[in-house]
Amino acid sequence: MLQIPPLLIIILFFVVTKQLIFNMKRIVIFASGSGSNAENIIKHFNSTQTAIVTHVLSNNEHAKVFDRCERLGIDASLFDRESFSKDDTVLNFLHVEADFIVLAGFLWRIPAKIVEAFPNKIINIHPALLPKYGGKGMYGMNVHRTVKENNEPETGITIHYVNENYDEGAIIFQAKTAVSSEDTPETIAQKVHELEYEHFPKVIEEVILQNE
């Protein structure tokens, strides 16, 4: 029987692992809040060979996403508006760390220079069926309260590419859920969160695979 020396097995393991990592696309996530979607995305790609989340960036020093990243062993950094919009600090970082950028509850508009550097490589999720209830200020519970006030029969999620305007990039995917008269903004939010957790990581992976 062929006997493979243990040292050779270890070397082969590291060679194969290194090759897999080099072939994987790199994702940088932007998040402003709790980071539940970010965590879901990180866990999804930890179990695939398609991509790896290399870093999480946040504009909010109090964001709970930092706690999640520490628990998950993911590097996370804080940035300010000057490094994001006025100089090229964040852009230069992305050139090194990212093939794709995912916005997971990120509230700032992406500067034109980043959009131009990553065409059709920046993906956002919006908690409504765009083009309804999009634009500046329409995020989180603001959206769900407006959906309830307008007696909408349905709502959902929109996953789309990012351009220079809030929520106006090309739509990649939408999923719907019914809204009943008994629903509150809070129960609507829960329904929408379930759609986000179910679909967002899979759609990101599909986009990456289509770009290979």
mmCIF file of C-alpha atoms in Angstrom:
data_model
loop_
_atom_site.group_PDB
_atom_site.id
_atom_site.type_symbol
_atom_site.label_atom_id
_atom_site.label_comp_id
_atom_site.label_asym_id
_atom_site.label_seq_id
_atom_site.Cartn_x
_atom_site.Cartn_y
_atom_site.Cartn_z
ATOM 1 C CA MET A 1 0.000 0.000 0.000
ATOM 2 C CA LEU A 2 1.248 3.465 -0.930
ATOM 3 C CA GLN A 3 2.333 5.434 2.105
ATOM 4 C CA ILE A 4 2.223 9.221 1.774
ATOM 5 C CA PRO A 5 4.478 10.995 4.269
ATOM 6 C CA PRO A 6 2.510 13.242 6.661
ATOM 7 C CA LEU A 7 4.639 16.251 5.705
ATOM 8 C CA LEU A 8 3.724 15.785 2.039
ATOM 9 C CA ILE A 9 0.037 15.655 2.949
ATOM 10 C CA ILE A 10 0.366 18.950 4.813
ATOM 11 C CA ILE A 11 2.203 20.557 1.887
ATOM 12 C CA LEU A 12 -0.414 19.347 -0.598
ATOM 13 C CA PHE A 13 -3.189 20.659 1.647
ATOM 14 C CA PHE A 14 -1.677 24.146 1.731
ATOM 15 C CA VAL A 15 -0.998 24.140 -2.026
ATOM 16 C CA VAL A 16 -4.599 23.202 -2.816
ATOM 17 C CA THR A 17 -5.988 25.663 -0.262
ATOM 18 C CA LYS A 18 -3.836 28.485 -1.630
ATOM 19 C CA GLN A 19 -4.966 27.737 -5.186
ATOM 20 C CA LEU A 20 -8.634 27.784 -4.146
ATOM 21 C CA ILE A 21 -8.218 31.108 -2.356
ATOM 22 C CA PHE A 22 -6.466 32.694 -5.352
ATOM 23 C CA ASN A 23 -9.318 31.586 -7.611
ATOM 24 C CA MET A 24 -11.990 33.026 -5.324
ATOM 25 C CA LYS A 25 -13.432 36.466 -5.924
ATOM 26 C CA ARG A 26 -13.038 38.997 -3.129
ATOM 27 C CA ILE A 27 -16.016 40.786 -1.593
ATOM 28 C CA VAL A 28 -15.902 43.921 0.540
ATOM 29 C CA ILE A 29 -19.130 44.671 2.409
ATOM 30 C CA PHE A 30 -20.268 48.172 3.365
ATOM 31 C CA ALA A 31 -22.633 48.368 6.354
ATOM 32 C CA SER A 32 -23.938 51.173 8.556
ATOM 33 C CA GLY A 33 -25.970 49.301 11.166
ATOM 34 C CA SER A 34 -26.461 45.990 12.916
ATOM 35 C CA GLY A 35 -24.927 43.912 10.150
ATOM 36 C CA SER A 36 -27.383 41.008 10.145
ATOM 37 C CA ASN A 37 -27.280 40.835 6.344
ATOM 38 C CA ALA A 38 -23.503 41.156 6.403
ATOM 39 C CA GLU A 39 -23.253 38.211 8.789
ATOM 40 C CA ASN A 40 -25.570 36.152 6.615
ATOM 41 C CA ILE A 41 -23.439 36.886 3.550
ATOM 42 C CA ILE A 42 -20.189 36.081 5.361
ATOM 43 C CA LYS A 43 -21.534 32.737 6.567
ATOM 44 C CA HIS A 44 -22.824 31.876 3.096
ATOM 45 C CA PHE A 45 -19.491 32.453 1.393
ATOM 46 C CA ASN A 46 -17.594 30.672 4.154
ATOM 47 C CA SER A 47 -19.256 27.518 2.822
ATOM 48 C CA THR A 48 -18.570 28.109 -0.895
ATOM 49 C CA GLN A 49 -15.552 28.279 -3.184
ATOM 50 C CA THR A 50 -16.975 31.131 -5.253
ATOM 51 C CA ALA A 51 -15.889 34.122 -3.195
ATOM 52 C CA ILE A 52 -14.596 35.249 0.158
ATOM 53 C CA VAL A 53 -15.477 38.307 2.228
ATOM 54 C CA THR A 54 -12.139 40.016 2.780
ATOM 55 C CA HIS A 55 -13.284 43.048 4.759
ATOM 56 C CA VAL A 56 -16.247 44.967 6.142
ATOM 57 C CA LEU A 57 -16.241 48.766 6.025
ATOM 58 C CA SER A 58 -18.539 50.994 8.071
ATOM 59 C CA ASN A 59 -19.172 54.720 8.360
ATOM 60 C CA ASN A 60 -20.690 54.320 11.844
ATOM 61 C CA GLU A 61 -18.363 53.815 14.806
ATOM 62 C CA HIS A 62 -21.273 52.487 16.895
ATOM 63 C CA ALA A 63 -22.466 49.962 14.298
ATOM 64 C CA LYS A 64 -23.135 46.505 15.703
ATOM 65 C CA VAL A 65 -21.574 45.045 12.578
ATOM 66 C CA PHE A 66 -18.175 45.494 14.261
ATOM 67 C CA ASP A 67 -19.195 43.062 17.019
ATOM 68 C CA ARG A 68 -20.367 40.547 14.429
ATOM 69 C CA CYS A 69 -17.111 40.808 12.492
ATOM 70 C CA GLU A 70 -15.045 40.276 15.626
ATOM 71 C CA ARG A 71 -17.051 37.153 16.431
ATOM 72 C CA LEU A 72 -16.749 35.861 12.856
ATOM 73 C CA GLY A 73 -13.048 36.646 12.498
ATOM 74 C CA ILE A 74 -13.555 39.161 9.677
ATOM 75 C CA ASP A 75 -11.468 42.326 9.407
ATOM 76 C CA ALA A 76 -13.541 45.495 9.771
ATOM 77 C CA SER A 77 -12.629 49.166 9.512
ATOM 78 C CA LEU A 78 -14.217 52.545 10.152
ATOM 79 C CA PHE A 79 -13.978 55.339 7.590
ATOM 80 C CA ASP A 80 -15.162 58.947 7.397
ATOM 81 C CA ARG A 81 -16.716 61.011 4.639
ATOM 82 C CA GLU A 82 -13.440 62.664 3.662
ATOM 83 C CA SER A 83 -11.662 59.353 3.008
ATOM 84 C CA PHE A 84 -14.774 58.102 1.205
ATOM 85 C CA SER A 85 -15.655 61.039 -1.020
ATOM 86 C CA LYS A 86 -12.986 63.737 -0.981
ATOM 87 C CA ASP A 87 -9.763 61.749 -1.240
ATOM 88 C CA ASP A 88 -8.975 58.291 -2.613
ATOM 89 C CA THR A 89 -8.292 56.408 0.635
ATOM 90 C CA VAL A 90 -11.311 54.106 0.414
ATOM 91 C CA LEU A 91 -11.037 53.768 -3.375
ATOM 92 C CA ASN A 92 -7.389 52.722 -3.168
ATOM 93 C CA PHE A 93 -8.249 50.226 -0.448
ATOM 94 C CA LEU A 94 -10.974 48.712 -2.632
ATOM 95 C CA HIS A 95 -8.594 48.342 -5.571
ATOM 96 C CA VAL A 96 -6.456 46.094 -3.355
ATOM 97 C CA GLU A 97 -9.152 44.194 -1.452
ATOM 98 C CA ALA A 98 -12.231 43.892 -3.684
ATOM 99 C CA ASP A 99 -13.478 42.347 -6.887
ATOM 100 C CA PHE A 100 -17.082 42.996 -5.846
ATOM 101 C CA ILE A 101 -18.662 45.430 -3.397
ATOM 102 C CA VAL A 102 -21.850 44.600 -1.498
ATOM 103 C CA LEU A 103 -23.947 47.207 0.296
ATOM 104 C CA ALA A 104 -25.738 45.630 3.253
ATOM 105 C CA GLY A 105 -27.636 48.379 5.041
ATOM 106 C CA PHE A 106 -25.234 51.107 3.973
ATOM 107 C CA LEU A 107 -26.779 54.590 4.020
ATOM 108 C CA TRP A 108 -24.387 56.836 2.098
ATOM 109 C CA ARG A 109 -24.510 57.422 -1.640
ATOM 110 C CA ILE A 110 -21.573 55.814 -3.443
ATOM 111 C CA PRO A 111 -19.237 58.397 -5.047
ATOM 112 C CA ALA A 112 -19.002 58.434 -8.834
ATOM 113 C CA LYS A 113 -15.305 57.516 -8.766
ATOM 114 C CA ILE A 114 -16.053 54.218 -6.985
ATOM 115 C CA VAL A 115 -19.003 53.435 -9.266
ATOM 116 C CA GLU A 116 -16.789 54.051 -12.304
ATOM 117 C CA ALA A 117 -13.986 51.882 -10.901
ATOM 118 C CA PHE A 118 -16.337 48.935 -10.275
ATOM 119 C CA PRO A 119 -18.907 48.912 -13.120
ATOM 120 C CA ASN A 120 -21.649 46.348 -12.449
ATOM 121 C CA LYS A 121 -19.606 45.113 -9.498
ATOM 122 C CA ILE A 122 -21.450 47.005 -6.728
ATOM 123 C CA ILE A 123 -24.605 45.306 -5.465
ATOM 124 C CA ASN A 124 -27.215 46.752 -3.108
ATOM 125 C CA ILE A 125 -30.373 45.424 -1.492
ATOM 126 C CA HIS A 126 -33.395 47.667 -0.927
ATOM 127 C CA PRO A 127 -36.324 46.724 1.372
ATOM 128 C CA ALA A 128 -39.072 47.517 -1.151
ATOM 129 C CA LEU A 129 -40.122 46.789 -4.701
ATOM 130 C CA LEU A 130 -38.302 49.476 -6.643
ATOM 131 C CA PRO A 131 -39.006 51.852 -8.250
ATOM 132 C CA LYS A 132 -41.532 52.294 -5.425
ATOM 133 C CA TYR A 133 -40.265 53.638 -2.099
ATOM 134 C CA GLY A 134 -36.715 54.339 -3.177
ATOM 135 C CA GLY A 135 -34.477 57.370 -2.947
ATOM 136 C CA LYS A 136 -32.734 59.342 -0.236
ATOM 137 C CA GLY A 137 -34.192 58.764 3.225
ATOM 138 C CA MET A 138 -36.113 55.655 2.187
ATOM 139 C CA TYR A 139 -34.481 52.914 4.222
ATOM 140 C CA GLY A 140 -35.376 50.530 7.034
ATOM 141 C CA MET A 141 -38.505 51.334 8.999
ATOM 142 C CA ASN A 142 -39.095 54.497 6.972
ATOM 143 C CA VAL A 143 -39.949 52.246 4.037
ATOM 144 C CA HIS A 144 -42.107 49.825 6.013
ATOM 145 C CA ARG A 145 -44.114 52.605 7.671
ATOM 146 C CA THR A 146 -44.801 54.184 4.282
ATOM 147 C CA VAL A 147 -45.850 50.840 2.798
ATOM 148 C CA LYS A 148 -48.320 50.418 5.673
ATOM 149 C CA GLU A 149 -49.635 53.996 5.441
ATOM 150 C CA ASN A 150 -50.305 53.550 1.724
ATOM 151 C CA ASN A 151 -52.139 50.237 2.271
ATOM 152 C CA GLU A 152 -49.940 48.418 -0.205
ATOM 153 C CA PRO A 153 -51.093 44.831 -0.875
ATOM 154 C CA GLU A 154 -47.506 43.630 -1.238
ATOM 155 C CA THR A 155 -43.920 44.610 -0.643
ATOM 156 C CA GLY A 156 -40.595 42.874 -0.966
ATOM 157 C CA ILE A 157 -36.925 43.274 -1.767
ATOM 158 C CA THR A 158 -34.988 44.570 -4.732
ATOM 159 C CA ILE A 159 -31.384 43.577 -5.393
ATOM 160 C CA HIS A 160 -29.790 45.923 -7.900
ATOM 161 C CA TYR A 161 -26.553 47.265 -9.281
ATOM 162 C CA VAL A 162 -25.451 50.606 -7.893
ATOM 163 C CA ASN A 163 -25.055 53.776 -9.916
ATOM 164 C CA GLU A 164 -24.503 57.368 -8.803
ATOM 165 C CA ASN A 165 -28.107 57.867 -7.637
ATOM 166 C CA TYR A 166 -29.950 56.312 -4.711
ATOM 167 C CA ASP A 167 -31.764 53.091 -5.695
ATOM 168 C CA GLU A 168 -31.722 53.748 -9.446
ATOM 169 C CA GLY A 169 -29.291 51.086 -10.675
ATOM 170 C CA ALA A 170 -30.386 48.226 -12.926
ATOM 171 C CA ILE A 171 -32.542 45.673 -11.127
ATOM 172 C CA ILE A 172 -31.062 42.190 -10.775
ATOM 173 C CA PHE A 173 -33.738 40.423 -8.725
ATOM 174 C CA GLN A 174 -36.970 41.043 -6.835
ATOM 175 C CA ALA A 175 -38.982 38.924 -4.402
ATOM 176 C CA LYS A 176 -42.440 39.734 -3.048
ATOM 177 C CA THR A 177 -44.442 39.126 0.103
ATOM 178 C CA ALA A 178 -48.101 39.905 0.783
ATOM 179 C CA VAL A 179 -49.102 42.675 3.180
ATOM 180 C CA SER A 180 -52.354 42.138 5.080
ATOM 181 C CA SER A 181 -54.522 44.631 6.938
ATOM 182 C CA GLU A 182 -53.309 43.090 10.207
ATOM 183 C CA ASP A 183 -49.651 43.738 9.422
ATOM 184 C CA THR A 184 -47.774 46.470 11.258
ATOM 185 C CA PRO A 185 -44.562 48.150 10.091
ATOM 186 C CA GLU A 186 -42.743 45.778 12.435
ATOM 187 C CA THR A 187 -44.295 42.612 10.981
ATOM 188 C CA ILE A 188 -43.704 43.940 7.474
ATOM 189 C CA ALA A 189 -40.055 44.454 8.404
ATOM 190 C CA GLN A 190 -39.817 40.861 9.610
ATOM 191 C CA LYS A 191 -41.280 39.532 6.365
ATOM 192 C CA VAL A 192 -38.846 41.601 4.342
ATOM 193 C CA HIS A 193 -35.876 40.513 6.477
ATOM 194 C CA GLU A 194 -36.759 36.890 5.804
ATOM 195 C CA LEU A 195 -36.667 37.566 2.065
ATOM 196 C CA GLU A 196 -33.310 39.321 2.445
ATOM 197 C CA TYR A 197 -31.761 36.434 4.348
ATOM 198 C CA GLU A 198 -33.127 33.877 1.887
ATOM 199 C CA HIS A 199 -32.148 35.547 -1.365
ATOM 200 C CA PHE A 200 -29.353 38.105 -0.987
ATOM 201 C CA PRO A 201 -26.342 35.758 -0.624
ATOM 202 C CA LYS A 202 -27.542 33.477 -3.430
ATOM 203 C CA VAL A 203 -28.120 36.354 -5.837
ATOM 204 C CA ILE A 204 -24.674 37.796 -5.070
ATOM 205 C CA GLU A 205 -23.147 34.413 -5.863
ATOM 206 C CA GLU A 206 -25.097 34.177 -9.127
ATOM 207 C CA VAL A 207 -23.839 37.614 -10.187
ATOM 208 C CA ILE A 208 -20.248 36.615 -9.423
ATOM 209 C CA LEU A 209 -20.548 33.360 -11.369
ATOM 210 C CA GLN A 210 -22.041 35.181 -14.363
ATOM 211 C CA ASN A 211 -19.041 37.530 -14.402
ATOM 212 C CA GLU A 212 -16.427 34.776 -14.589
#
